[in-house]
Coordinates of C-alpha atoms and ligand atoms in Angstrom, one line a residue:
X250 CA -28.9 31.6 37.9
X251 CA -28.8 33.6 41.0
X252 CA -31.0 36.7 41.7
X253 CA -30.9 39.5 44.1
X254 CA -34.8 39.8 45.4
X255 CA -35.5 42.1 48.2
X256 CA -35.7 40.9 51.4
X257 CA -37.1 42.2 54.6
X258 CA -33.7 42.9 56.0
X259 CA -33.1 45.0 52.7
X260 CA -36.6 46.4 53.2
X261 CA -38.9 47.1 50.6
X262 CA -39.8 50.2 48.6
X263 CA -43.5 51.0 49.4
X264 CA -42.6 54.7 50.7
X265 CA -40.5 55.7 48.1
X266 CA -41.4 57.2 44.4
X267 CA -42.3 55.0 41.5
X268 CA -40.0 55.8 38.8
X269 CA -42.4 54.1 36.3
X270 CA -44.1 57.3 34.8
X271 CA -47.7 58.2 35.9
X272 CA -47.9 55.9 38.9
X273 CA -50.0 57.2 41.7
X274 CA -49.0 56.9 45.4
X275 CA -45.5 56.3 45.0
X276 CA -44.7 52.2 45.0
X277 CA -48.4 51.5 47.0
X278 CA -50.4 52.1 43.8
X279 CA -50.0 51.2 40.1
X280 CA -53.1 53.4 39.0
X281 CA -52.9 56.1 36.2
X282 CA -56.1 57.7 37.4
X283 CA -59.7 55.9 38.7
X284 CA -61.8 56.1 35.8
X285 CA -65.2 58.0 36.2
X286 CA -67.6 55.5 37.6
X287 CA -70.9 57.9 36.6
X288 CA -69.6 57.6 33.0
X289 CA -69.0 53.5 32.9
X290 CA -72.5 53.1 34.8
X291 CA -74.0 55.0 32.3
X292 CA -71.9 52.9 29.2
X293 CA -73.1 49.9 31.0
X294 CA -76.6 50.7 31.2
X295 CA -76.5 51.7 27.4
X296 CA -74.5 48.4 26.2
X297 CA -77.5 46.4 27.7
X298 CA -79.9 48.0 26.3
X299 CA -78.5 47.9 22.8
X300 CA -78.9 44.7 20.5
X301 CA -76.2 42.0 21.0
X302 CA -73.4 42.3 18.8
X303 CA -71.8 38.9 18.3
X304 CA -69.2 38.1 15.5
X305 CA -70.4 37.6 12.1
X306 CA -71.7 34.4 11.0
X307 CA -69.7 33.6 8.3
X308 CA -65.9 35.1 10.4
X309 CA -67.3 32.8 13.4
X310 CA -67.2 30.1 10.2
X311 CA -63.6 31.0 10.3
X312 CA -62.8 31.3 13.9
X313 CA -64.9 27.5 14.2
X314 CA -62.3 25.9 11.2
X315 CA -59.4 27.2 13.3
X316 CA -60.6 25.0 16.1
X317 CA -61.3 22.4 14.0
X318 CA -58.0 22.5 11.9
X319 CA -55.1 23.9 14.2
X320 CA -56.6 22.0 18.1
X321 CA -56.5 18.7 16.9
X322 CA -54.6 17.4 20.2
X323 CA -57.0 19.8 22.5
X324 CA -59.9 18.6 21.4
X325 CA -58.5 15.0 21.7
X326 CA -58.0 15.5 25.2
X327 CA -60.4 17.4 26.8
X328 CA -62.5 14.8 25.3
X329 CA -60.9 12.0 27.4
X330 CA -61.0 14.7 29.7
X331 CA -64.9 14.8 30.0
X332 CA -65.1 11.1 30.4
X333 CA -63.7 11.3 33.7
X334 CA -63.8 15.1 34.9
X335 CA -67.4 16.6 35.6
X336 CA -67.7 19.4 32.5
X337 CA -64.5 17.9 31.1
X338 CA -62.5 20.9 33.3
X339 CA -61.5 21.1 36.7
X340 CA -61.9 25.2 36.9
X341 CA -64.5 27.2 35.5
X342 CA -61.8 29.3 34.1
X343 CA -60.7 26.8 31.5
X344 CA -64.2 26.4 30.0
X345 CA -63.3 27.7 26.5
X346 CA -66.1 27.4 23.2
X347 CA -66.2 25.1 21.5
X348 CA -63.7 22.8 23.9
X349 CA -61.1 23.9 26.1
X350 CA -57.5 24.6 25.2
X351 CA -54.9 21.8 26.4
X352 CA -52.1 24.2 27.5
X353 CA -48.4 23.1 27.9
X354 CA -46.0 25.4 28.2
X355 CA -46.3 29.1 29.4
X356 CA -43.6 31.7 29.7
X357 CA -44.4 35.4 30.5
X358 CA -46.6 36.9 28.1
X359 CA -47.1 34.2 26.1
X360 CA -49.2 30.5 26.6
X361 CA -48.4 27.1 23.9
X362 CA -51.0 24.8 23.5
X363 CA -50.7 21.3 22.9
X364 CA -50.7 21.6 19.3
X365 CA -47.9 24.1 19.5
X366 CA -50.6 27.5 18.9
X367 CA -49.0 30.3 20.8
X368 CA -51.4 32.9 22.9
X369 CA -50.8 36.6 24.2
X370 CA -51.8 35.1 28.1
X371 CA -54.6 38.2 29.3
X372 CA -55.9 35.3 31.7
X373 CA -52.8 35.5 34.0
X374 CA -53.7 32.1 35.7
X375 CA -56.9 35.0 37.0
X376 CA -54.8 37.4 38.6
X377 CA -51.9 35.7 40.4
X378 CA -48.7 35.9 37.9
X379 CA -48.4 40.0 37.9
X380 CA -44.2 39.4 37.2
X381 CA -45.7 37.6 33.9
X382 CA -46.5 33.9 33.6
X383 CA -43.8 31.0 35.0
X384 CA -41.1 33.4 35.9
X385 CA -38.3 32.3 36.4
X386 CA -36.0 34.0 39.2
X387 CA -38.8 33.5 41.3
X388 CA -39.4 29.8 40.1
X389 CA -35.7 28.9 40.6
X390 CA -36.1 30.4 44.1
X391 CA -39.2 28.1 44.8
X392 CA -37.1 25.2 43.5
X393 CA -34.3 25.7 45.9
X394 CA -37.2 25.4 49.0
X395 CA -38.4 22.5 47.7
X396 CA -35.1 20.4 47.0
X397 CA -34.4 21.1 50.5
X398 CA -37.3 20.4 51.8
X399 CA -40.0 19.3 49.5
X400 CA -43.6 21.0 49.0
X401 CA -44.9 20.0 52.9
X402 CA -43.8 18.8 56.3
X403 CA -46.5 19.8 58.5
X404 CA -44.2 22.1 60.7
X405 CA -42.9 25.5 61.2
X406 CA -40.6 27.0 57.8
X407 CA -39.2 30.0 58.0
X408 CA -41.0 31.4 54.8
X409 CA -44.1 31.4 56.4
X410 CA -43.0 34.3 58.7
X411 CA -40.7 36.0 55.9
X412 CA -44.3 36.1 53.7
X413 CA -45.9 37.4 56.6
X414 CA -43.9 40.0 57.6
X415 CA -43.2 41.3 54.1
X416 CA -47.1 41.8 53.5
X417 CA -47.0 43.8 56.5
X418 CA -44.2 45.9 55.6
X419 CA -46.0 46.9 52.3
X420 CA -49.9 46.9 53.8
X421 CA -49.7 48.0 57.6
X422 CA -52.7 47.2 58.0
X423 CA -51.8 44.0 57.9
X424 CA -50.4 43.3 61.5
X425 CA -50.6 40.1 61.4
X426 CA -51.7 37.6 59.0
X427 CA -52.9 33.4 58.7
X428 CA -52.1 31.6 55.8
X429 CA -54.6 29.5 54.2
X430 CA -55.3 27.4 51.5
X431 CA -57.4 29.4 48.7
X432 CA -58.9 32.8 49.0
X433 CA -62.6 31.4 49.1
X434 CA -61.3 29.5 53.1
X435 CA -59.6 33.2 54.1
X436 CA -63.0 34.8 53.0
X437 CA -65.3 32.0 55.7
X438 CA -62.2 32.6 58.3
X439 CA -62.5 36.5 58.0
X440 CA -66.2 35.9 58.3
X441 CA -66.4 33.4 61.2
X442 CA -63.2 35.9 62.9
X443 CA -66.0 39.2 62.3
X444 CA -68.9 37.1 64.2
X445 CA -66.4 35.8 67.2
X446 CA -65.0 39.3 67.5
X447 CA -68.0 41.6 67.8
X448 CA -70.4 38.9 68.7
X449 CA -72.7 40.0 65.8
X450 CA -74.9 38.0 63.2
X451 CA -75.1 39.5 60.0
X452 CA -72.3 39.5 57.3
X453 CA -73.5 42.5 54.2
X454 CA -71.9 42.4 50.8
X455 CA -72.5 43.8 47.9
X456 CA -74.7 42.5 45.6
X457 CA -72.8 41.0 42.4
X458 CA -69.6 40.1 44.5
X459 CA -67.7 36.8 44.7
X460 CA -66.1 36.1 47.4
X461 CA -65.9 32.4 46.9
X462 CA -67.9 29.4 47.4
X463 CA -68.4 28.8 50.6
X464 CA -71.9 28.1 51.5
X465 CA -72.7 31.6 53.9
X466 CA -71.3 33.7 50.5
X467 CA -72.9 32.3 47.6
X468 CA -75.4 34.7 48.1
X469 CA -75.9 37.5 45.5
X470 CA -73.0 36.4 43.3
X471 CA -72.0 37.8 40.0
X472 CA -75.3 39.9 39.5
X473 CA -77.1 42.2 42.0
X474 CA -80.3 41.3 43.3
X475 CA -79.7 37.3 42.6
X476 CA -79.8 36.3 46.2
X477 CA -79.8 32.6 46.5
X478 CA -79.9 32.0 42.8
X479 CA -77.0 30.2 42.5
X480 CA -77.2 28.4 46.5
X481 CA -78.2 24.8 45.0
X482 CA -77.4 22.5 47.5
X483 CA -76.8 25.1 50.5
X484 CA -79.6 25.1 52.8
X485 CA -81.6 27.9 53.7
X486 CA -80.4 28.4 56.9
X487 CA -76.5 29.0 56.1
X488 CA -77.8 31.9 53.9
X489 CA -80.3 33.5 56.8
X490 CA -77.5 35.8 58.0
X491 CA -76.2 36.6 54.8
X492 CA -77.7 40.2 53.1
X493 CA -76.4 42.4 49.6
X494 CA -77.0 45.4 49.0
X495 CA -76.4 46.8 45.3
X496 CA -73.7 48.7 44.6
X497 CA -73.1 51.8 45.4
X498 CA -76.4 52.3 46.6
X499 CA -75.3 53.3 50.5
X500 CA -78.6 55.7 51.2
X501 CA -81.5 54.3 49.3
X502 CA -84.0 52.7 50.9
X503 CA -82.4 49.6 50.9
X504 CA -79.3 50.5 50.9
X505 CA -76.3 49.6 53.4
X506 CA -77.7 52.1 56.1
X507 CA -81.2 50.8 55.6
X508 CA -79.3 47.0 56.7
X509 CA -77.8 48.1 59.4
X510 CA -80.6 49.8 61.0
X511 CA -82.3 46.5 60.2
X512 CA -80.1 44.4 61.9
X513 CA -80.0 46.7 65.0
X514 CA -83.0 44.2 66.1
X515 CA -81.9 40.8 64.8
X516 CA -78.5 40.3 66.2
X517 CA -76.2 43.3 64.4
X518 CA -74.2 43.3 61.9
X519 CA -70.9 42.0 62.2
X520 CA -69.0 42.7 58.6
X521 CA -69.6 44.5 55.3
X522 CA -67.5 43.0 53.2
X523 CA -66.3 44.6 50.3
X524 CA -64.1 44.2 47.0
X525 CA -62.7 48.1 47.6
X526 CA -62.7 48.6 43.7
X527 CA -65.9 47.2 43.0
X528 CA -67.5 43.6 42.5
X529 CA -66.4 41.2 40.0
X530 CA -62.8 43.1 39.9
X531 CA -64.7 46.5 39.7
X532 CA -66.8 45.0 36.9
X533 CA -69.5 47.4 38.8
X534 CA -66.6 50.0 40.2
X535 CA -67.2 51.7 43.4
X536 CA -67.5 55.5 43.5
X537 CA -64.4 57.4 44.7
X538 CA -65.8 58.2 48.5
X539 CA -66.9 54.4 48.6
X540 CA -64.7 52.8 50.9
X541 CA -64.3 55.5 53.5
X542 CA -68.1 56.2 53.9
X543 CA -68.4 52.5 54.4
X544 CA -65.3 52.5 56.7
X545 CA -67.3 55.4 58.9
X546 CA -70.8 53.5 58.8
X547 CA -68.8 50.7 59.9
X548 CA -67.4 52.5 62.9
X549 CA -71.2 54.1 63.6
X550 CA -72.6 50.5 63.8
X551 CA -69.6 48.7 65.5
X552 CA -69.3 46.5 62.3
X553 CA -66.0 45.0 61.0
X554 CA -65.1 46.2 57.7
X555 CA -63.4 43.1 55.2
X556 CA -61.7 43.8 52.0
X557 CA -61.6 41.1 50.0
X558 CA -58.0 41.8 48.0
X559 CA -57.9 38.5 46.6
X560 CA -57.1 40.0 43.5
X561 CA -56.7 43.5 44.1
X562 CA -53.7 42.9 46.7
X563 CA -50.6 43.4 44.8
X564 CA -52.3 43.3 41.9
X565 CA -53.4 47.2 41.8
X566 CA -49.9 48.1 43.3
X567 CA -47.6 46.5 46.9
X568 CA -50.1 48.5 48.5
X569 CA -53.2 47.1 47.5
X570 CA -56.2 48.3 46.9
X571 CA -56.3 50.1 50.6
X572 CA -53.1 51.7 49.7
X573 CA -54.6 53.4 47.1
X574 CA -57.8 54.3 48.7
X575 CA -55.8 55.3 52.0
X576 CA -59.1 53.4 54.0
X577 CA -57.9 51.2 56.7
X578 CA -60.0 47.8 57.3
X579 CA -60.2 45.9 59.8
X580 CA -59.4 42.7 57.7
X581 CA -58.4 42.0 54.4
X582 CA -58.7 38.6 52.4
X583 CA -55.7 37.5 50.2
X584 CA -55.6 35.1 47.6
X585 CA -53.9 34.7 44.0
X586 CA -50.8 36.8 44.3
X587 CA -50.3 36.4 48.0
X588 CA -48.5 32.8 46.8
X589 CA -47.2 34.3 43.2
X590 CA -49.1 32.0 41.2
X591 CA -48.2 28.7 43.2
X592 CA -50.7 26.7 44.7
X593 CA -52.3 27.0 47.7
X594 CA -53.1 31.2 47.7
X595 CA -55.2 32.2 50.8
X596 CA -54.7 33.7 54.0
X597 CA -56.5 36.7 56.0
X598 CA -55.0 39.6 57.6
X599 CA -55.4 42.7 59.8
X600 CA -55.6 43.7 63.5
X601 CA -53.7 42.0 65.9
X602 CA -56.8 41.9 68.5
X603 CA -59.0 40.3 66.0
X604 CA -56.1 38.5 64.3
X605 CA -55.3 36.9 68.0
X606 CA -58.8 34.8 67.9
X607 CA -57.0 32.6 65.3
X608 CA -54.2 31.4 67.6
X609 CA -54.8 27.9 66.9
X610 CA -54.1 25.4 69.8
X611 CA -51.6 28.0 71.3
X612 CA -53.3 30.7 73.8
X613 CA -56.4 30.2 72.3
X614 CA -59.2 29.7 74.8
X615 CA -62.7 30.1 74.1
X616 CA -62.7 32.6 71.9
X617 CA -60.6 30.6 69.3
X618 CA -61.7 31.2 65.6
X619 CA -61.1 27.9 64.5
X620 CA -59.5 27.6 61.1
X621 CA -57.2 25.1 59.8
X622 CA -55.8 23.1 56.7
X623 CA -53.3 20.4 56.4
X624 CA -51.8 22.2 53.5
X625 CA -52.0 25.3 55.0
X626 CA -49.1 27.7 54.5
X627 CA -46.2 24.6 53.1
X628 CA -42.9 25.6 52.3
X629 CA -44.1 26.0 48.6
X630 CA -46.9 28.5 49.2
X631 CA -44.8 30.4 51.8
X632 CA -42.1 30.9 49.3
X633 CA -43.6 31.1 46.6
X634 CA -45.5 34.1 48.2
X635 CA -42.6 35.8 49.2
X636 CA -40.2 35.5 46.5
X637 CA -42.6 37.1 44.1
X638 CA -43.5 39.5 46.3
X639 CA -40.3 40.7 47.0
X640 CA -39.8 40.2 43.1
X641 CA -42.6 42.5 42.5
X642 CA -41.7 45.5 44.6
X643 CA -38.1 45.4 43.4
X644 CA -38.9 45.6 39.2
X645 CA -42.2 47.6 40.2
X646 CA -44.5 44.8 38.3
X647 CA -47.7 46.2 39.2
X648 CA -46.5 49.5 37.7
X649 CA -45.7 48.1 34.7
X650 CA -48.6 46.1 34.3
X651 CA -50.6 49.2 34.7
X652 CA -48.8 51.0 32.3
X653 CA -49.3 48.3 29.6
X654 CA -53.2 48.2 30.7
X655 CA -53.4 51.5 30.0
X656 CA -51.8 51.6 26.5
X657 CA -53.9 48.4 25.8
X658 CA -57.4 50.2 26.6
X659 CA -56.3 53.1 24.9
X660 CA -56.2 50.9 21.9
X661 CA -59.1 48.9 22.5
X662 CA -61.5 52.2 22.9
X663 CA -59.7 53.9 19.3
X664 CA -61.1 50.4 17.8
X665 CA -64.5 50.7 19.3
X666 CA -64.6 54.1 18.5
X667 CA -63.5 54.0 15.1
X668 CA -65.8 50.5 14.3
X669 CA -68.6 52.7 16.1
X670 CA -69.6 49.9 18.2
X671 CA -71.9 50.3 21.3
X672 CA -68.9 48.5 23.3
X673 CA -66.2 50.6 25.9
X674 CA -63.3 49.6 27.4
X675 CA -61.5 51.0 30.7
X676 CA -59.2 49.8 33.1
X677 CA -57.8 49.7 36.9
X678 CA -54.3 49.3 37.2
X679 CA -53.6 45.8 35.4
X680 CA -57.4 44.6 35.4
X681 CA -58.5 45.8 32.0
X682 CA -62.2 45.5 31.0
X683 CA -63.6 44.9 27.8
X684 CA -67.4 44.7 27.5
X685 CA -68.8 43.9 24.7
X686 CA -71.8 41.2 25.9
X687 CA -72.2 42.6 29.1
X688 CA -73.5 39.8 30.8
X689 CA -72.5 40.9 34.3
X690 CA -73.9 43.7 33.8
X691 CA -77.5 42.6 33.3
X692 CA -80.3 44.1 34.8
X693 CA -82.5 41.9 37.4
X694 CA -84.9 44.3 37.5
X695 CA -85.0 44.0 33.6
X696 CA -88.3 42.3 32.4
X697 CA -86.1 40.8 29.4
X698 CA -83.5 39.8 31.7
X699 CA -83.0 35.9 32.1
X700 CA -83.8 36.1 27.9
X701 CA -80.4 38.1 27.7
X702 CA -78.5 36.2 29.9
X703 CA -79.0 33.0 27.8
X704 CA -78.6 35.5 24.5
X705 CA -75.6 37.2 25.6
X706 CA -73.9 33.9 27.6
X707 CA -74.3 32.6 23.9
X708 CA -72.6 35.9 22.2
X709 CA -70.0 35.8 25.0
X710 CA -68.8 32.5 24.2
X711 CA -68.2 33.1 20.2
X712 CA -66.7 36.5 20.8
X713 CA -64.1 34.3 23.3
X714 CA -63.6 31.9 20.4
X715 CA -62.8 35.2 17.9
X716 CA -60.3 36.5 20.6
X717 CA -59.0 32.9 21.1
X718 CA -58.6 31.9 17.3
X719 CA -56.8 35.4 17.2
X720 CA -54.0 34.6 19.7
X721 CA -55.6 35.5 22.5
X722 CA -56.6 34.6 25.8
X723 CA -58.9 36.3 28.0
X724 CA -61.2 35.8 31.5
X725 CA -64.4 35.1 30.1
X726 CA -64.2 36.9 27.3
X727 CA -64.8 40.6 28.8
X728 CA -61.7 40.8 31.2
X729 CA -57.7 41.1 30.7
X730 CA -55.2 40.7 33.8
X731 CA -51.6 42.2 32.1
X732 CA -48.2 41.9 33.6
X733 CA -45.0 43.5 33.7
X734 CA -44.3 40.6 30.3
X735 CA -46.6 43.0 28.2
X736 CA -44.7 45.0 26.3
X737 CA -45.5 48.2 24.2
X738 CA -44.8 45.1 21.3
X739 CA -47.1 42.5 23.1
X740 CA -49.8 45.0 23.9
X741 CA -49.4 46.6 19.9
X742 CA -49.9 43.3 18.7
X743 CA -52.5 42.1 21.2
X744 CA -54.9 45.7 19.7
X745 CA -54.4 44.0 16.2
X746 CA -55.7 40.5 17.3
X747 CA -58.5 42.2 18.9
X748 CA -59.0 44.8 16.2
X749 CA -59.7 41.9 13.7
X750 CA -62.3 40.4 16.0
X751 CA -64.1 44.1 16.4
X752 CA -64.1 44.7 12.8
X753 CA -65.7 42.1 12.5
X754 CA -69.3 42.0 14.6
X755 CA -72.6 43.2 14.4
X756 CA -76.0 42.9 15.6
X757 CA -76.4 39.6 16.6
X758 CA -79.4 37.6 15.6
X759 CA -81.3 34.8 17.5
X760 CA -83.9 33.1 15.2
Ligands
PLP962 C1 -62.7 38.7 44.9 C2 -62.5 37.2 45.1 N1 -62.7 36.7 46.3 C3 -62.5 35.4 46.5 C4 -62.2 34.5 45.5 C5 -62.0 33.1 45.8 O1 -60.7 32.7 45.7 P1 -60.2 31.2 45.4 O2 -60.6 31.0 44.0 O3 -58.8 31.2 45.7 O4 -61.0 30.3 46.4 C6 -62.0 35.0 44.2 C7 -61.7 34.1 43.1 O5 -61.6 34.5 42.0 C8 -62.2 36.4 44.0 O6 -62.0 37.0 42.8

């Protein structure tokens, strides 16, 4: 089948009106509206602080036969799985209770497991597949490029500058940008690039954010205030430059000014680097002003600032997540989306000066960031990158994902509302988020608090295994990428699944 795709000679559409109803920002941006962040602080905080709800022992009796009876072939496998793979999975995102699904065959909306159970697909591969899971225009595309020339050669293909130059055209920003293999390598290049640059030491984040697992970021991850909690194996020293503040929290007294004024005396800061919607995919969103009040602090201390759009960047609309907030950084981490869903998604972007220090081999003196990768930027990646790209801004995915995220948590929050369950829903373009366990949300400061993470890990993983045994699959059981596959039907019949897991939960009980 042949498709027409947008090219860069038949340029893209970022300037132009969305004619998907209620986009903001013309093409850049998919959002409806930023949800108030006061309000899902204060839901958060509440949730917490409530008993767990968990599904009801004798429904999860249910949900546990359904395993039992209907993933026969799963369980057989990711048994024989665990004799050979650490965990019995190779990605924390396939850990599924009580085994992980073995899945074969996936097609927009929908995933097939093994057995032949079909699933309304909120995991999106974790954010890549915007256009809908295994599309195929784009997929026939890739295939072309590789009977030509096969995944790899090492050299030069023309994709790699087609990619490049189409990110630009919908990100400015983006003057120039490296390819790399995964977006935890493009967040250590933008990193290392931020230190070379301004000849500065410190690297701030915020506390809670991931931005891979590279041993100078595990620092702080998934909940504020953890630090080194989760740094087994890294040594002190890779951490020393490393700081968090919590989110938000810009003035307190050890806030992001209080760093800075800080580092002044032990060798400056040289990036804040920031998910611009918030950490965990705005899990803990960032107040409107956010980004540009870190974008002028920046400026004040002769920082760097570093998005990390590894999932926002396409994702929340062509224009990413800077497009939306109109704040320019100075570099901006891709990943996911930025190959559409094919392997190997990485790459950093932004200023040509500071972009330059990456010229590997060629014109790069002494100043060279080094960064590398055999891997790096193959005819697969590159293609794959820019045929769903260009895919993306001609059908207006992101739009439409949004849209069907906001009928879905619509939905969701009448089910809460009408169960009158302590849970809330809410939603940034396509990243919908439904908290019911809250574990991300946790409190360090919380005397109680490493007794509810084990409680509420546990509560997570049976709610997961309601929403699974439903039909459905979801990021760790509180999150939901949509695509432009989500129909009004898919997302109708996805409130139903989820309904029957809702109506069916209450105070959970740990004796
Ligand atoms: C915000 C963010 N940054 C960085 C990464 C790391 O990307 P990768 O898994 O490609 O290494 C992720 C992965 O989920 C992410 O969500």
């Amino acid at each position: 089948m042949s498709i027409e795709l947008a090219t860069s000679e038949h340029p893209a559409i970022h300037d132009s009106a969305c004619p998907i109803e209620l986009c903001q920002g013309g093409a850049k941006s998919a959002l409806s509206h930023w949800p108030d962040t006061a309000e899902i602080t204060a839901k958060a905080h509440r949730l917490i602080n409530e008993p767990a709800y968990s599904v009801k022992p004798e429904k999860m009796v249910e949900y546990r036969a359904y395993f039992d009876t209907k993933c026969q072939g799963s369980r057989a496998s990711t048994a024989e799985a665990a004799k050979y793979i650490p965990g019995g999975v190779q990605h924390n995102l396939a850990f599924n209770h009580p085994f992980p699904l073995d899945i074969t065959k996936a097609n927009g909306a929908y995933l097939w497991d093994v057995d032949g159970n079909r699933y309304i697909d909120f995991l999106q591969a974790g954010g890549p597949t915007v256009l809908g899971s295994n599309y195929a225009p784009v997929r026939e595309k890739v295939i072309e490029v590789l009977n030509e020339c096969g995944p790899v050669t090492g050299l030069f293909h023309e994709y790699e500058y087609k990619l490049a130059r189409l990110i630009s055209e919908h990100m400015p920003n983006i003057e120039m940008f490296r390819m790399l293999g995964s977006g935890t390598e493009a967040c250590m290049a933008a990193i290392r690039a931020a230190r070379n640059f301004t000849g500065k030491k410190k690297i701030i984040k915020v506390g809670g954010g991931y931005h891979g697992w590279s041993d100078q970021l595990v620092f702080g991850t998934r909940i504020p205030g953890t630090g080194a909690h989760e740094a087994a194996g890294i040594p002190d020293s890779a951490l020393a430059n490393t700081q968090e503040f919590f989110p938000n929290d810009i003035d307190g007294p050890n806030g992001l000014i209080a760093l800075f004024e800080a580092n002044k005396t032990t060798g400056g800061t040289a990036a804040v680097m920031v998910e611009p919607i918030g950490t965990e995919s705005g899990t803990r969103p960032v107040e409107r002003g956010f980004n540009q009040r870190v974008r002028e602090l920046c400026d004040a201390y002769g920082a760097l600032l570093i998005f990390d759009e590894v999932v926002t960047a396409f994702r929340l609309g062509m224009g990413g997540a800077q497009g939306y907030f109109n704040v320019k950084p100075d570099l901006t981490v891709f990943g996911k989306c930025v190959a559409g869903g094919f392997p190997a998604a990485g790459g950093v972007g932004g200023r040509r000066d500071i972009m330059s220090t990456f010229s590997a081999g060629i014109g790069g003196g002494t100043e060279r960031t080094l960064v590398g990768g055999t891997l790096s930027a193959n005819p697969l990646s590159a293609a794959g990158g820019y045929f769903a790209i260009s895919e993306m801004a001609r059908t207006h995915a992101p739009c439409k994902a949004a849209r069907a995220a906001d009928r879905l948590t619509e939905k969701l929050n009448d089910a809460i509302q009408s169960l009158d369950l302590p849970f809330f829903a809410y939603n940034h373009g396509s990243i919908v988020h439904l908290e019911t366990h809250g574990v991300l949300l946790l409190d360090i400061t919380d005397p109680g608090f490493l007794m509810k993470v084990f409680q509420r890990k546990h509560v997570a993983q049976e709610i997961g295994a309601g929403y699974t045994a439903e039909g459905i699959i979801t990021l760790a059981g509180s999150r939901l990428y949509t695509s432009m596959a989500d129909t009004d039907d898919v997302v109708d019949d996805a409130a139903e699944r989820f309904y029957r897991v809702l109506s069916n939960m209450a105070p959970a009980s740990f004796g």
